[in-house]
């Protein structure tokens, strides 16, 4: 299948290499002109490391423009931080083709942004989907090498418009068989693990993150007391899902840390393998890292906005956002991704769900 992979980070390189290895024609575009030139210089070849060893994978087409990547493909996978979605949606909306699928793994309700932009600039039928996490736990080792620790074994995915889910899910499962349909894109957004795991790990590790040149928030940064906060935050997420009548499985984060629990998104040994790899020992800039700008400012603020809309108290979410606001020097409950900023705060639950299903 012809697939566009948009994004040159960990997820983008993992998807480009892995999907190529599995026989798909990948049209790969990244924002970095320097890295694009380097990849072309290396004959479009990415070195992919996983549990089966190293493989040299030649990407079908390394593109220098978005239009080159998106034209004539069936699926466009966008693996860029959520804070780039407004910019990318404006650039891509007018060049999308009929019946294309835009897949954001995960999306933080970004499908809504892409869909609205496309409706302004494109008359074609475009479908959107987003998942609860990335299809890979992966880290770039250098410009041309990606290390994949594990692949998602259960990938909850929502579709917009929801009334096209059978068609969209059937196609997406041909590239990611682990996809599990979970309803509309709001359901998928409330499956997003990043805004639950990363805010406590960042905020409760802020001292060592500033003091040490590198720190592994998933190893020494994940202690019993910190996991208690993660579980409390996760209980607020699940409370919102239940209020909106979304059914189980809710993929509680406790299963991620319990090797004997129900299978989570990356399987039962993912956290153990992540720690062993040591690939997540890194320097985290508290002003610019995607854990802050994406998972706290966008993902967690959106969850808080949903809670406000539903009139449900979420004290852990609120407290983490208050501390995050101090760190960033702005009130991210207002400047983040909110229903008000998306112009849908005046809708009722029924009205919003009708729109997500495909209604006007």
Tab-separated table of N, CA, C and O in Angstrom, residues 51 80 117 123 126 145 168 189 195-196 236 239 249 278 285 309 316 321 335 353:
chain	number	residue	atom	x	y	z
A	51	UNK	N	14.062	-6.455	18.401
A	51	UNK	CA	14.472	-7.680	19.092
A	51	UNK	C	15.029	-8.732	18.137
A	51	UNK	O	15.647	-9.704	18.570
A	80	UNK	N	3.619	13.890	14.247
A	80	UNK	CA	4.211	15.140	14.702
A	80	UNK	C	3.559	15.546	16.020
A	80	UNK	O	2.425	15.142	16.307
A	117	UNK	N	-10.244	22.141	9.088
A	117	UNK	CA	-9.425	22.834	8.090
A	117	UNK	C	-9.690	22.263	6.700
A	117	UNK	O	-9.774	23.006	5.716
A	123	UNK	N	-13.139	19.712	-1.007
A	123	UNK	CA	-14.501	19.197	-1.173
A	123	UNK	C	-14.554	17.672	-1.188
A	123	UNK	O	-15.623	17.083	-1.330
A	126	UNK	N	-12.794	13.047	3.123
A	126	UNK	CA	-11.567	12.696	3.839
A	126	UNK	C	-11.968	12.091	5.179
A	126	UNK	O	-12.876	12.590	5.851
A	145	UNK	N	19.261	5.994	12.291
A	145	UNK	CA	19.053	4.752	13.034
A	145	UNK	C	17.896	4.893	14.012
A	145	UNK	O	17.845	5.848	14.786
A	168	UNK	N	-12.893	2.644	7.513
A	168	UNK	CA	-11.598	3.173	7.942
A	168	UNK	C	-10.808	2.138	8.742
A	168	UNK	O	-9.617	1.913	8.490
A	189	UNK	N	-9.341	10.137	22.184
A	189	UNK	CA	-8.583	11.165	22.901
A	189	UNK	C	-8.493	10.833	24.381
A	189	UNK	O	-7.445	11.021	25.015
A	195	UNK	N	-0.898	12.133	28.227
A	195	UNK	CA	-1.289	13.131	29.225
A	195	UNK	C	-1.536	12.557	30.623
A	195	UNK	O	-1.761	13.320	31.563
A	196	UNK	N	-1.513	11.237	30.747
A	196	UNK	CA	-1.674	10.614	32.064
A	196	UNK	C	-0.318	10.225	32.643
A	196	UNK	O	-0.038	10.474	33.820
A	236	UNK	N	-9.391	9.838	37.083
A	236	UNK	CA	-10.175	10.986	36.613
A	236	UNK	C	-10.473	10.855	35.122
A	236	UNK	O	-11.572	11.180	34.666
A	239	UNK	N	-13.191	8.328	34.771
A	239	UNK	CA	-14.457	8.916	35.224
A	239	UNK	C	-15.111	9.718	34.092
A	239	UNK	O	-16.333	9.656	33.886
A	249	UNK	N	-13.013	-1.710	27.108
A	249	UNK	CA	-11.887	-1.465	28.011
A	249	UNK	C	-11.451	-0.002	28.023
A	249	UNK	O	-11.471	0.660	26.985
A	278	UNK	N	17.379	1.597	28.358
A	278	UNK	CA	18.063	2.837	28.737
A	278	UNK	C	17.972	3.918	27.656
A	278	UNK	O	18.668	4.931	27.721
A	285	UNK	N	14.284	19.459	28.483
A	285	UNK	CA	14.169	20.908	28.641
A	285	UNK	C	12.739	21.216	29.080
A	285	UNK	O	11.783	20.981	28.334
A	309	UNK	N	-16.639	21.104	31.223
A	309	UNK	CA	-17.835	21.030	30.375
A	309	UNK	C	-18.864	20.065	30.969
A	309	UNK	O	-20.063	20.332	30.965
A	316	UNK	N	-6.800	16.297	40.695
A	316	UNK	CA	-5.414	15.949	40.331
A	316	UNK	C	-5.047	16.623	39.013
A	316	UNK	O	-3.986	17.243	38.889
A	321	UNK	N	-2.022	20.929	36.286
A	321	UNK	CA	-2.059	22.047	35.342
A	321	UNK	C	-1.631	23.351	36.008
A	321	UNK	O	-0.957	24.183	35.389
A	335	UNK	N	-4.820	28.749	27.812
A	335	UNK	CA	-4.054	28.826	26.560
A	335	UNK	C	-3.862	27.470	25.897
A	335	UNK	O	-3.403	27.393	24.756
A	353	UNK	N	-21.663	14.618	20.174
A	353	UNK	CA	-21.568	13.238	19.688
A	353	UNK	C	-22.212	13.092	18.312
A	353	UNK	O	-21.749	12.309	17.478
